[in-house]
PDB file of C-alpha atoms in Angstrom:
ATOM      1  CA  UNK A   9     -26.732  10.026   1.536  1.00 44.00           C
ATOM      2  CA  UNK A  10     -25.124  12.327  -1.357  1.00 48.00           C
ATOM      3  CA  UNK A  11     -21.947  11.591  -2.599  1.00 52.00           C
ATOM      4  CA  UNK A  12     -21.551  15.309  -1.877  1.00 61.00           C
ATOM      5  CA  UNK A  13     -22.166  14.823   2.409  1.00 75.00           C
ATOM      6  CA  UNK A  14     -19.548  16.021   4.291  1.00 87.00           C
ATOM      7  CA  UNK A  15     -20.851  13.352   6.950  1.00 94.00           C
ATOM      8  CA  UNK A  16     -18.568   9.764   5.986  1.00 96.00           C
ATOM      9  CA  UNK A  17     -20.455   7.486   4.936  1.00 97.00           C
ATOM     10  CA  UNK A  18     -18.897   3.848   4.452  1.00 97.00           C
ATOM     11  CA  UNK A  19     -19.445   2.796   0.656  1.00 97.00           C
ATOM     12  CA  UNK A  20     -21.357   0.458   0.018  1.00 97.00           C
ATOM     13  CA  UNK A  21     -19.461  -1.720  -2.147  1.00 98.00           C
ATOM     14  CA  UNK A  22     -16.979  -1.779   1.187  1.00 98.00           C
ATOM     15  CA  UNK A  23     -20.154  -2.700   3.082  1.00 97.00           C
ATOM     16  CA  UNK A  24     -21.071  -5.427   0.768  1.00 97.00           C
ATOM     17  CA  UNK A  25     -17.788  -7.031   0.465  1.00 98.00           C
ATOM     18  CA  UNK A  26     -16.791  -7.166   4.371  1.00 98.00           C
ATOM     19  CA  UNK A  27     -18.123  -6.800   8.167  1.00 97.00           C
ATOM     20  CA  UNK A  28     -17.042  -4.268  10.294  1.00 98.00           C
ATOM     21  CA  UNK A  29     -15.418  -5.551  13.489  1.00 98.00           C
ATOM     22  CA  UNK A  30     -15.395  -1.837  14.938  1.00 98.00           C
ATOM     23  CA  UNK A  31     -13.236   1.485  15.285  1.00 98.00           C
ATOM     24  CA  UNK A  32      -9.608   2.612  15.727  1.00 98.00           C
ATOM     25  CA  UNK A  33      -9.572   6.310  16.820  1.00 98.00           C
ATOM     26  CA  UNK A  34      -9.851   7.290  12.830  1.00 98.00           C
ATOM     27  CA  UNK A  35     -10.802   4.400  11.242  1.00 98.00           C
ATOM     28  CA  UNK A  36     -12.812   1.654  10.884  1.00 98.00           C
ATOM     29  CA  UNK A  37     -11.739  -2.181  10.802  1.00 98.00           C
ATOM     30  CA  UNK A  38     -13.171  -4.342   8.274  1.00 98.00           C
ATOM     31  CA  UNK A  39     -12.669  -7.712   7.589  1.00 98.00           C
ATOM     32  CA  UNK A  40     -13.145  -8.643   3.440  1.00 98.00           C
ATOM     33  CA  UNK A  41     -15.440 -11.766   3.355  1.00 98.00           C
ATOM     34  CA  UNK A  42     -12.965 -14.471   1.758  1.00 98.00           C
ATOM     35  CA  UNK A  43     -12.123 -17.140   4.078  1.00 98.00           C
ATOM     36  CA  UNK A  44      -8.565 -17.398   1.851  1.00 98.00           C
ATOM     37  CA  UNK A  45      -6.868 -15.374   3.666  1.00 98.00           C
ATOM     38  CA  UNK A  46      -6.791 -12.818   7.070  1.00 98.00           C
ATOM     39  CA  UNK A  47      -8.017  -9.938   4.920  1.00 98.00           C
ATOM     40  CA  UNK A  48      -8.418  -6.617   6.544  1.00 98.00           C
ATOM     41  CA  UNK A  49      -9.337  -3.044   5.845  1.00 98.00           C
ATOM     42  CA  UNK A  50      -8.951   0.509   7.250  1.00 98.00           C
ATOM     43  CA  UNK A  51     -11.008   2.830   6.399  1.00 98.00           C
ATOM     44  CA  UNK A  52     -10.693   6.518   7.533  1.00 98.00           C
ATOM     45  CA  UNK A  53     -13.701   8.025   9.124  1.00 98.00           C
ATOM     46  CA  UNK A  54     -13.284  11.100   6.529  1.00 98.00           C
ATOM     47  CA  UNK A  55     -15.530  11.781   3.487  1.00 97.00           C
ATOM     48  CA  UNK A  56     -14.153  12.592   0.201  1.00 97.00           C
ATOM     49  CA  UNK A  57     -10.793  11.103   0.448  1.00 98.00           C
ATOM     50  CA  UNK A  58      -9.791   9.183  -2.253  1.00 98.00           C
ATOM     51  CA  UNK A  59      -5.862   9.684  -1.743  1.00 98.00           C
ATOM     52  CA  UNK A  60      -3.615   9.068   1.432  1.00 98.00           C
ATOM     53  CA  UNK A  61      -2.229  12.325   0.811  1.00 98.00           C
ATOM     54  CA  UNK A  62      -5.283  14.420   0.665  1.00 98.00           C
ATOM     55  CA  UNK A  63      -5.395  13.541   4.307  1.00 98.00           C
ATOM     56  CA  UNK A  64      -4.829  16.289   6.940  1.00 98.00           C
ATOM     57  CA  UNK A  65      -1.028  15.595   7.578  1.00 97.00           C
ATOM     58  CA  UNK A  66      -2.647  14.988  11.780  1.00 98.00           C
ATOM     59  CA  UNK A  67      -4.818  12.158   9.545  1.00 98.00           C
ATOM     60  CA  UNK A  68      -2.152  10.962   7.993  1.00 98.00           C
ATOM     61  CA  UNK A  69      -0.422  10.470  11.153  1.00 98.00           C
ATOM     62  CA  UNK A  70      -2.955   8.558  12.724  1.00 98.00           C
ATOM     63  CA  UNK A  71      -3.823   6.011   9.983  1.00 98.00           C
ATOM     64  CA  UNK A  72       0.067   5.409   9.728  1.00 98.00           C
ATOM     65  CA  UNK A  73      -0.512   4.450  13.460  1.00 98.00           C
ATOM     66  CA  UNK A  74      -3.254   2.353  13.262  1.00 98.00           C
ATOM     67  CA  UNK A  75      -2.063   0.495  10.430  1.00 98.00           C
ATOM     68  CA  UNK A  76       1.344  -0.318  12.999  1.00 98.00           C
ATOM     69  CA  UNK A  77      -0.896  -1.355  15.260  1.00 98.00           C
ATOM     70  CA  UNK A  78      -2.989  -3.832  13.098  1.00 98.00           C
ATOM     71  CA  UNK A  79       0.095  -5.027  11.063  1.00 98.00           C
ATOM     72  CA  UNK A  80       1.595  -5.772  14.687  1.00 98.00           C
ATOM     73  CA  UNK A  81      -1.711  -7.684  15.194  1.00 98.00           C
ATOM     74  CA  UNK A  82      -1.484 -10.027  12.147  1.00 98.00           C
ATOM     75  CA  UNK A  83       2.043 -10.564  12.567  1.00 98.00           C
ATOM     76  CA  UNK A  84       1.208 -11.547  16.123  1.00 98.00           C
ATOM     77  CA  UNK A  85      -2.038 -13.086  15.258  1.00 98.00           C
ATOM     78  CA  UNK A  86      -1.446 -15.355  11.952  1.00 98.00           C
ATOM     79  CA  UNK A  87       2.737 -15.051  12.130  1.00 98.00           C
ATOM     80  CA  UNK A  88       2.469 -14.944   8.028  1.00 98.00           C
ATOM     81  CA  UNK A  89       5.217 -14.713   5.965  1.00 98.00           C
ATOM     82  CA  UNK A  90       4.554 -11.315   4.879  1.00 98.00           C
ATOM     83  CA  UNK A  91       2.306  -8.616   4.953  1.00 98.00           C
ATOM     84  CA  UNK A  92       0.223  -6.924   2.014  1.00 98.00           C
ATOM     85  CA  UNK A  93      -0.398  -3.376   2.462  1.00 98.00           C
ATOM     86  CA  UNK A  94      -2.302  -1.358  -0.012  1.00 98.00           C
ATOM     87  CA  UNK A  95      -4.160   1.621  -0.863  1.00 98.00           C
ATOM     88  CA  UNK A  96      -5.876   0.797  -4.371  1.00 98.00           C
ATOM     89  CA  UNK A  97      -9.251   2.518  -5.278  1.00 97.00           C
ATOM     90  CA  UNK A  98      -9.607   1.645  -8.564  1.00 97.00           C
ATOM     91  CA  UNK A  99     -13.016   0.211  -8.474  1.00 97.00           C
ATOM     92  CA  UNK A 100     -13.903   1.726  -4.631  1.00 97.00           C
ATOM     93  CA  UNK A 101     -12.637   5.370  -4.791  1.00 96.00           C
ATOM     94  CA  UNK A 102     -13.425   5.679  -0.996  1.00 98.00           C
ATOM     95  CA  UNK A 103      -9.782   5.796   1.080  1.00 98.00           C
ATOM     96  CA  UNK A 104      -9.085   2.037   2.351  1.00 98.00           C
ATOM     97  CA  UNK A 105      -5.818   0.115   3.056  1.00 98.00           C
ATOM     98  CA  UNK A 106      -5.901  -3.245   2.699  1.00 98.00           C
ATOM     99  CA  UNK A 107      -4.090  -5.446   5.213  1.00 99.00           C
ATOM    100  CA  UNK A 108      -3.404  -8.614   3.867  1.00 98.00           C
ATOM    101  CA  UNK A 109      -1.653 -11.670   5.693  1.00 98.00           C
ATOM    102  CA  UNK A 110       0.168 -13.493   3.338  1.00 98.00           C
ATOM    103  CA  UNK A 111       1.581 -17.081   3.526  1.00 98.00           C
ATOM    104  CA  UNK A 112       4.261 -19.045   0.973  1.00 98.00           C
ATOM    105  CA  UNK A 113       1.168 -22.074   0.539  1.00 98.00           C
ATOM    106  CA  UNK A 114      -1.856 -19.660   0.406  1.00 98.00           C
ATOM    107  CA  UNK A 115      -4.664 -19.819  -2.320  1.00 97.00           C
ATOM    108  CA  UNK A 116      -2.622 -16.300  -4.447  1.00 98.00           C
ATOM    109  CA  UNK A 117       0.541 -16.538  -3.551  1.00 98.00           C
ATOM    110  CA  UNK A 118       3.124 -15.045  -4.623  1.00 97.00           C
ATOM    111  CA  UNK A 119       0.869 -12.578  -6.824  1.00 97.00           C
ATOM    112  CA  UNK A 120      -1.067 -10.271  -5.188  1.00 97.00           C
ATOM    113  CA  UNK A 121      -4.866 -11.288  -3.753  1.00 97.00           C
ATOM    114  CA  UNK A 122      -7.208  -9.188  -5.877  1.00 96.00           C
ATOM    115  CA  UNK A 123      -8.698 -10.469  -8.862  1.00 90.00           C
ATOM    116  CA  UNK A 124      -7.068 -13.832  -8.618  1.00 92.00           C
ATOM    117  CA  UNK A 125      -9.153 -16.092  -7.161  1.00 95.00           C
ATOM    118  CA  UNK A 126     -12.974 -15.899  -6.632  1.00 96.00           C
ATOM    119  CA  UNK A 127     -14.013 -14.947  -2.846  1.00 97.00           C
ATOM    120  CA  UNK A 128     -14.562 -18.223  -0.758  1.00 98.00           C
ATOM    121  CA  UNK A 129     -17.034 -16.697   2.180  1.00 98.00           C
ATOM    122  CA  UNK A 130     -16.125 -18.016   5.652  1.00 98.00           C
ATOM    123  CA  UNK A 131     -18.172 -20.402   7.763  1.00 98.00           C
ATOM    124  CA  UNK A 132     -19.552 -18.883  10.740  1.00 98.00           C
ATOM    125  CA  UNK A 133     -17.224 -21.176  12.604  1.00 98.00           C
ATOM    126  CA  UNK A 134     -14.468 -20.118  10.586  1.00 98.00           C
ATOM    127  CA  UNK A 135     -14.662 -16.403  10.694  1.00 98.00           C
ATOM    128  CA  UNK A 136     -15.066 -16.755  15.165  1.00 98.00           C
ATOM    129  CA  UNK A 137     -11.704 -18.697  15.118  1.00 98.00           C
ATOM    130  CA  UNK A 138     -10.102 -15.528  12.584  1.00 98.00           C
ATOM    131  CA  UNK A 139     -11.288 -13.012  14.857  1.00 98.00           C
ATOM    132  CA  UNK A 140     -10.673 -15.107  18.076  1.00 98.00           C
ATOM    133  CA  UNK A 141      -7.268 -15.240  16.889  1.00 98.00           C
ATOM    134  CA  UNK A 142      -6.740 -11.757  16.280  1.00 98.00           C
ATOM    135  CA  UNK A 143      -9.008 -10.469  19.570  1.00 98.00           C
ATOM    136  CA  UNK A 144      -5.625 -10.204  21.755  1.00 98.00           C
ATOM    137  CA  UNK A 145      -3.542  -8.348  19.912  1.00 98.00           C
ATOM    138  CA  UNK A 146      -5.652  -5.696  19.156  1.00 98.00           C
ATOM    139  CA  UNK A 147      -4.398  -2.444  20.636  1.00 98.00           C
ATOM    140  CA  UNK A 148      -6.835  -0.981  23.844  1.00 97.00           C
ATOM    141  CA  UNK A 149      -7.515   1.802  21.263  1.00 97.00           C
ATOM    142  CA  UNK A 150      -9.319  -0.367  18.720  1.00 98.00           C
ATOM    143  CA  UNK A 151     -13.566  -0.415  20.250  1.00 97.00           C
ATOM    144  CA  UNK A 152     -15.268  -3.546  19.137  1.00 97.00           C
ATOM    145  CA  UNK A 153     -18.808  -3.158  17.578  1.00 93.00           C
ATOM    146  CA  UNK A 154     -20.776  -1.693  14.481  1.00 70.00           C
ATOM    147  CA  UNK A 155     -21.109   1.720  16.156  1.00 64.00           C
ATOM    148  CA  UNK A 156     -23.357   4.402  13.913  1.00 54.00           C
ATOM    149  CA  UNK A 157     -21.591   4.725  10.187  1.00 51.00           C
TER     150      UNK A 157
ATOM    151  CA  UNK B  21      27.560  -8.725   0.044  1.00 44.00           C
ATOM    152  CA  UNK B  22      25.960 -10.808   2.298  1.00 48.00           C
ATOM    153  CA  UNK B  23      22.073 -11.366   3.446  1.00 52.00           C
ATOM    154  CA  UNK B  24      23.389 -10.933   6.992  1.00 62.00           C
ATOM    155  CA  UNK B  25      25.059  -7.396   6.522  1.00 75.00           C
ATOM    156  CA  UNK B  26      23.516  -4.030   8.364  1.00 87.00           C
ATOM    157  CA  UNK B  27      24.408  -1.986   5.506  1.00 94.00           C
ATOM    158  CA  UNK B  28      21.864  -1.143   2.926  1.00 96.00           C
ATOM    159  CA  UNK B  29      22.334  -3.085  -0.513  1.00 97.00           C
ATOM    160  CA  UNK B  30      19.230  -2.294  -3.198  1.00 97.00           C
ATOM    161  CA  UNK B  31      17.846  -5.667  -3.773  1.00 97.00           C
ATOM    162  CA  UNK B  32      19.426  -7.315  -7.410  1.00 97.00           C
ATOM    163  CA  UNK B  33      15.532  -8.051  -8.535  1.00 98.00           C
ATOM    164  CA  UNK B  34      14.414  -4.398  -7.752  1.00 98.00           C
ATOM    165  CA  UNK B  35      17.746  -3.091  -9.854  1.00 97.00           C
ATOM    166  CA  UNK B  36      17.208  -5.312 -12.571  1.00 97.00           C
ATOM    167  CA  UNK B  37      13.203  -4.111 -12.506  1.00 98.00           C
ATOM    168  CA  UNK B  38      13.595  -0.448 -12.285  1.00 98.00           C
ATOM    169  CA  UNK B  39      16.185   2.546 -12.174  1.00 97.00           C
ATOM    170  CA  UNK B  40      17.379   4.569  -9.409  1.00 98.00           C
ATOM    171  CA  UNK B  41      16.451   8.205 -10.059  1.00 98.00           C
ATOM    172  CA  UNK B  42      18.004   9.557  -6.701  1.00 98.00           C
ATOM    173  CA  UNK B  43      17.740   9.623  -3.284  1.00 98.00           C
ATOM    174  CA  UNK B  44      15.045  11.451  -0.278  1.00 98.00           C
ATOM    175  CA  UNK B  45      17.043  11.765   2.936  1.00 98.00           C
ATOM    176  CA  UNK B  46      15.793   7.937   3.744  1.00 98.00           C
ATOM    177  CA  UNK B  47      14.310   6.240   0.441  1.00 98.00           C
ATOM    178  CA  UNK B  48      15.998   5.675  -2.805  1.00 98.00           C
ATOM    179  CA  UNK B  49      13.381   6.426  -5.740  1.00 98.00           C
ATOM    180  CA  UNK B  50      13.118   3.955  -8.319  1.00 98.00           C
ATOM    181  CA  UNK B  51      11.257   4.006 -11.768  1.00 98.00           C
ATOM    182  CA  UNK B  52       9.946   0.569 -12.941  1.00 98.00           C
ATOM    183  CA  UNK B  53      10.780   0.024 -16.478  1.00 98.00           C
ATOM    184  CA  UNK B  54       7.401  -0.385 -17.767  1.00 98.00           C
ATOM    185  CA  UNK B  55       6.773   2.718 -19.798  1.00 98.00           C
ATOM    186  CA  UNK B  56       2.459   1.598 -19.800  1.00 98.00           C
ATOM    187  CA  UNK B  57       2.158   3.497 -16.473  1.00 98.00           C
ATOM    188  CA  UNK B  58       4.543   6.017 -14.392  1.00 98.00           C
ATOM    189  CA  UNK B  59       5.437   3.350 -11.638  1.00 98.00           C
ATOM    190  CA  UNK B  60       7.556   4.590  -9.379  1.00 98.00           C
ATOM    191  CA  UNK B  61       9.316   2.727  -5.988  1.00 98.00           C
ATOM    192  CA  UNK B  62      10.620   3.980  -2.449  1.00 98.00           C
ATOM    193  CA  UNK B  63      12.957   1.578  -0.865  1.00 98.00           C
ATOM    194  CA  UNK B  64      13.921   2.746   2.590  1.00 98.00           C
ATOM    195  CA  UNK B  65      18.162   2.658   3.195  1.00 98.00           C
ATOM    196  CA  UNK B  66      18.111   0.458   6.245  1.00 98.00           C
ATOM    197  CA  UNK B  67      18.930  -2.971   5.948  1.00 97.00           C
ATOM    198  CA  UNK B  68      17.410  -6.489   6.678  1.00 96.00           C
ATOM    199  CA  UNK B  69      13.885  -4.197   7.110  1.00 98.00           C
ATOM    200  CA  UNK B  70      10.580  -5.891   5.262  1.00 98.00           C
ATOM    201  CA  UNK B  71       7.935  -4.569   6.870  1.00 98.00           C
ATOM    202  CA  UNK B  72       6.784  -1.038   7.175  1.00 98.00           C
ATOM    203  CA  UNK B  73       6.028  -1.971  10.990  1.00 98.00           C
ATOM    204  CA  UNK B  74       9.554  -2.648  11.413  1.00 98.00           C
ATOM    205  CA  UNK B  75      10.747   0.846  10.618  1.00 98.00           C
ATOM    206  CA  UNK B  76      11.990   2.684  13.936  1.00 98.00           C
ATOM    207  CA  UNK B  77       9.284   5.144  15.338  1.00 97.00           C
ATOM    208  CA  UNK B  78      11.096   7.990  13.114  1.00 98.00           C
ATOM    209  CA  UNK B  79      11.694   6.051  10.298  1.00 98.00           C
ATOM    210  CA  UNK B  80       8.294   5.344   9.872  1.00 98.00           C
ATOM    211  CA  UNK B  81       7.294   8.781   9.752  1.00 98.00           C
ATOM    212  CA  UNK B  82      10.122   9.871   7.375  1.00 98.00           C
ATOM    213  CA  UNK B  83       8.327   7.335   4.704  1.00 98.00           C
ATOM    214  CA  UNK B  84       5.191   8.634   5.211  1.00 98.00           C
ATOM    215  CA  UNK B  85       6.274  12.339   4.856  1.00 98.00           C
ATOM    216  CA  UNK B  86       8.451  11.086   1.892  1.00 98.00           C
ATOM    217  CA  UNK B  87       5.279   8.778  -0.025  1.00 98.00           C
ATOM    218  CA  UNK B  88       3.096  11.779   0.336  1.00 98.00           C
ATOM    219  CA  UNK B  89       5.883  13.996  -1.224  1.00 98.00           C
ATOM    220  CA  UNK B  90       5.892  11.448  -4.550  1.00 98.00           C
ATOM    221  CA  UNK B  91       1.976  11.033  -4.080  1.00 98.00           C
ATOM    222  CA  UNK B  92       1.522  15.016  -4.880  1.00 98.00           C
ATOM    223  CA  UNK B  93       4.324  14.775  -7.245  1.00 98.00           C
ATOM    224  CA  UNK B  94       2.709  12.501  -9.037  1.00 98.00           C
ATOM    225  CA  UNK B  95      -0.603  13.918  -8.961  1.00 98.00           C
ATOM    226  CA  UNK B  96       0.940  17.204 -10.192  1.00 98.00           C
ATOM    227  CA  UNK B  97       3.227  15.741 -12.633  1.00 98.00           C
ATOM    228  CA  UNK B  98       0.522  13.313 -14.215  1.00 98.00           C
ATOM    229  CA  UNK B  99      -2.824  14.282 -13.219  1.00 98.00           C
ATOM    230  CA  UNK B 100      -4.092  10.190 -12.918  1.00 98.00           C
ATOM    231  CA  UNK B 101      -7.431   9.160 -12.355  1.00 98.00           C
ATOM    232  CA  UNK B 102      -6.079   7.145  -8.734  1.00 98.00           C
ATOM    233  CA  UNK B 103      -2.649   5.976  -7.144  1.00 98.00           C
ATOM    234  CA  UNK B 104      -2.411   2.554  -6.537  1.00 98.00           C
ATOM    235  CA  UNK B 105       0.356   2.765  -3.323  1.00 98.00           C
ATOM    236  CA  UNK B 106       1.243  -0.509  -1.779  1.00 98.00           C
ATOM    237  CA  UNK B 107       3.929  -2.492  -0.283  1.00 98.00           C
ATOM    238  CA  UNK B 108       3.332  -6.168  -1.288  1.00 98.00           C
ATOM    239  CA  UNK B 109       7.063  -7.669  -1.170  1.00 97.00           C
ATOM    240  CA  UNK B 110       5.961 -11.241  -1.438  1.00 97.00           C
ATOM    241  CA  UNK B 111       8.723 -11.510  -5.225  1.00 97.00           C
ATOM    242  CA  UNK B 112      11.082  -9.070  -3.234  1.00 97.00           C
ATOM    243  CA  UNK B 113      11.148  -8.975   0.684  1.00 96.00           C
ATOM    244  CA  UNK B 114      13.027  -5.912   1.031  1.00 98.00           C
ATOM    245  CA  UNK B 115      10.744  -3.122   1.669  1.00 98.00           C
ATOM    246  CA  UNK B 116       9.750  -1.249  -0.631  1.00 98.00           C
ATOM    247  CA  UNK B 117       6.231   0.889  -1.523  1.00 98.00           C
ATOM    248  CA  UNK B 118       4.866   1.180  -4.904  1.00 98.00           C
ATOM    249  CA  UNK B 119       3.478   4.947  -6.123  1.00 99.00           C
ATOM    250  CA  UNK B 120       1.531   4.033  -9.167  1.00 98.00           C
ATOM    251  CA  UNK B 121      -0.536   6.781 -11.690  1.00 98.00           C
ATOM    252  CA  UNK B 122      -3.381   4.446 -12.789  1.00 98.00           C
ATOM    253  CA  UNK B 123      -5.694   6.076 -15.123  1.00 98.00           C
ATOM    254  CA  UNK B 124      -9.005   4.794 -16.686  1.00 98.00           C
ATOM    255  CA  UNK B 125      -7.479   3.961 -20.235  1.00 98.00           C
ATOM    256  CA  UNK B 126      -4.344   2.260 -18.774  1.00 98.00           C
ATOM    257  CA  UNK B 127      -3.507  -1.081 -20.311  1.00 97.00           C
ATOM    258  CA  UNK B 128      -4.764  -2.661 -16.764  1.00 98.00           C
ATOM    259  CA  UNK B 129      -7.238  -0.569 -15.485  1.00 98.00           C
ATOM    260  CA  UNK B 130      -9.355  -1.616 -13.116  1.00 97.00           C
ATOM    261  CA  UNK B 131      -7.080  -4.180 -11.909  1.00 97.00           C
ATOM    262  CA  UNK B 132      -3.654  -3.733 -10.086  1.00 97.00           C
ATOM    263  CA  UNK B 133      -1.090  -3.702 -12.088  1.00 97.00           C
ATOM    264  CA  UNK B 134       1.169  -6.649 -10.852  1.00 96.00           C
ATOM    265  CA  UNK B 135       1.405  -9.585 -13.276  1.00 90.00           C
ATOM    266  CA  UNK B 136      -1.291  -8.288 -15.601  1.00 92.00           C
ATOM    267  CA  UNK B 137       0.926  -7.454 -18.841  1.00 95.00           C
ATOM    268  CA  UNK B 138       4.210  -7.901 -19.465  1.00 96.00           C
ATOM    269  CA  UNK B 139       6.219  -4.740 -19.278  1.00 97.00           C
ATOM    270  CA  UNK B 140       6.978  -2.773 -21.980  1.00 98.00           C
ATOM    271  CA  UNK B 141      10.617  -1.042 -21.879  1.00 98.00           C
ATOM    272  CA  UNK B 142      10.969   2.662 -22.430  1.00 98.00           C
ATOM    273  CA  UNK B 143      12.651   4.130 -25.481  1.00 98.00           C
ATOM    274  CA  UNK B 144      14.976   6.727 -24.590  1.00 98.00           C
ATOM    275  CA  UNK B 145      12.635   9.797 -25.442  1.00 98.00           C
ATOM    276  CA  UNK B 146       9.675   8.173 -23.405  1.00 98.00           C
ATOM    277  CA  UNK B 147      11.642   7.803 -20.432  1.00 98.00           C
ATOM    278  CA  UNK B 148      12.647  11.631 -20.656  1.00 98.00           C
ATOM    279  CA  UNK B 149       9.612  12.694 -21.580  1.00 98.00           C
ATOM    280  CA  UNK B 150       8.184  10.707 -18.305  1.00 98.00           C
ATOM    281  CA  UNK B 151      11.102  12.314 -16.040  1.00 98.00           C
ATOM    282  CA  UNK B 152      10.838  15.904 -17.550  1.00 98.00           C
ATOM    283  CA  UNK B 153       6.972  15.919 -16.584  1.00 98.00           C
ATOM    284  CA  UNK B 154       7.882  15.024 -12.930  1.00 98.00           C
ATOM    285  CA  UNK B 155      11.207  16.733 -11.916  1.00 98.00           C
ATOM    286  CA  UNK B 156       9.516  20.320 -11.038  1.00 98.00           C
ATOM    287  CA  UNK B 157       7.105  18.547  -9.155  1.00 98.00           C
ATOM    288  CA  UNK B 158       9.393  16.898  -6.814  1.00 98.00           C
ATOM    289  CA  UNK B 159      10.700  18.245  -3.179  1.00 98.00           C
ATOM    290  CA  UNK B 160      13.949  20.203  -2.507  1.00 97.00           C
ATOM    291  CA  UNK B 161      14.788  16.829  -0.212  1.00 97.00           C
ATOM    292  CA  UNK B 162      14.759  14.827  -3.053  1.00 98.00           C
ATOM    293  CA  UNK B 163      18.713  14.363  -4.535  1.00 97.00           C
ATOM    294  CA  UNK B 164      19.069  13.385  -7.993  1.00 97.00           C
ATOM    295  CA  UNK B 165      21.608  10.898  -9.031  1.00 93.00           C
ATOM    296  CA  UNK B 166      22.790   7.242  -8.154  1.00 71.00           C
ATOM    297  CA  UNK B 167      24.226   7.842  -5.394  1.00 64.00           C
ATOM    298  CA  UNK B 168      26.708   5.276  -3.962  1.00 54.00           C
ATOM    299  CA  UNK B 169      24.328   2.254  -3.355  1.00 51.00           C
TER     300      UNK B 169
END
């Protein structure tokens, strides 16, 4: 696909680095591949946004909703001590906001995750009990599955 | 005044870090003294708050309307490569969301910019020089001046 397609297209870097777990209304849950910590992304179902704001101010809305909604989730899920919230780019230009639960004795701590400490990749064991932890408290909105990207 | 008060305080860390420019009608702006990037910091005026998720309803939206004011202003002001925007808190638990101007020759680039150099302190002219280029840029909401804190 072009990088001119007005169809979105998840990047591939994105696709390399996580698996997605499924769809909010606008966006598209990952989960980054680094069994360090509960590491999520959304990532808006729009191409050619590299900037919150170059949303449509309805978009813009809704990805301020869904990322309630899954920060509500990992504070109900993982009850960290804080949550990291972020919308980066610098190496992946495509629009994603990072959801990061945070704890006082994880791997980072208290810098931020990126760049500090080499990815550890989950067990298959491990990444069922993150996501059976987290199943719950997603809201009836969020559709599980790897529809068509 | 005390950790247990319901009247908004600016955290001692973020005053020592940065300097109040003025107020939005519900986030102080901030400018981190570190003159290698225009770094720039919404903190919301409601107290004991450290998560965006535990913003009222309308709060929530004020912030966003109120980020993607400074994201344009910045844009327009600085013309960056990318903004880095991100509430990470995990130093400084009282909310508040970093608008960064990252370009490709920045003295972190392509990392984030937390903990990567130590900051460098404006002169006098640099820090006017930085404000001049974003004052048109900014909303008629936005109130210069330190306020009453």
């Amino acid at each position: 696909m072009s990088n001119t397609s007005h169809i979105f297209s998840l990047n591939a870097q994105l696709r390399n680095d996580a698996n997605v777990l499924g769809s909010f209304p606008l966006c598209k849950l990952l989960i980054i591949k680094d069994a360090q910590y509960p590491w999520f992304v959304l990532v808006p179902g729009r191409a050619n946004v590299t900037e919150i704001v170059q949303l449509s101010p309805s978009d813009r809305t809704q990805l301020l909703e869904e990322s309630c909604q899954l920060q509500e989730s990992l504070l109900a899920a993982y009850q960290p001590d804080k949550l990291n919230v972020a919308a980066l780019g610098n190496m992946v230009s495509q629009l994603h906001l990072h959801h990061i639960a945070r704890f006082r004795d994880d791997a980072a701590w208290p810098a931020p995750v990126w760049g500090k400490h080499p990815a550890v990749p989950y067990t298959d064991a491990q990444l069922a009990d993150r996501l059976e932890a987290l199943r719950p408290h997603l809201p009836e909105t969020f559709v599980w599955g790897k529809q068509d990207e």
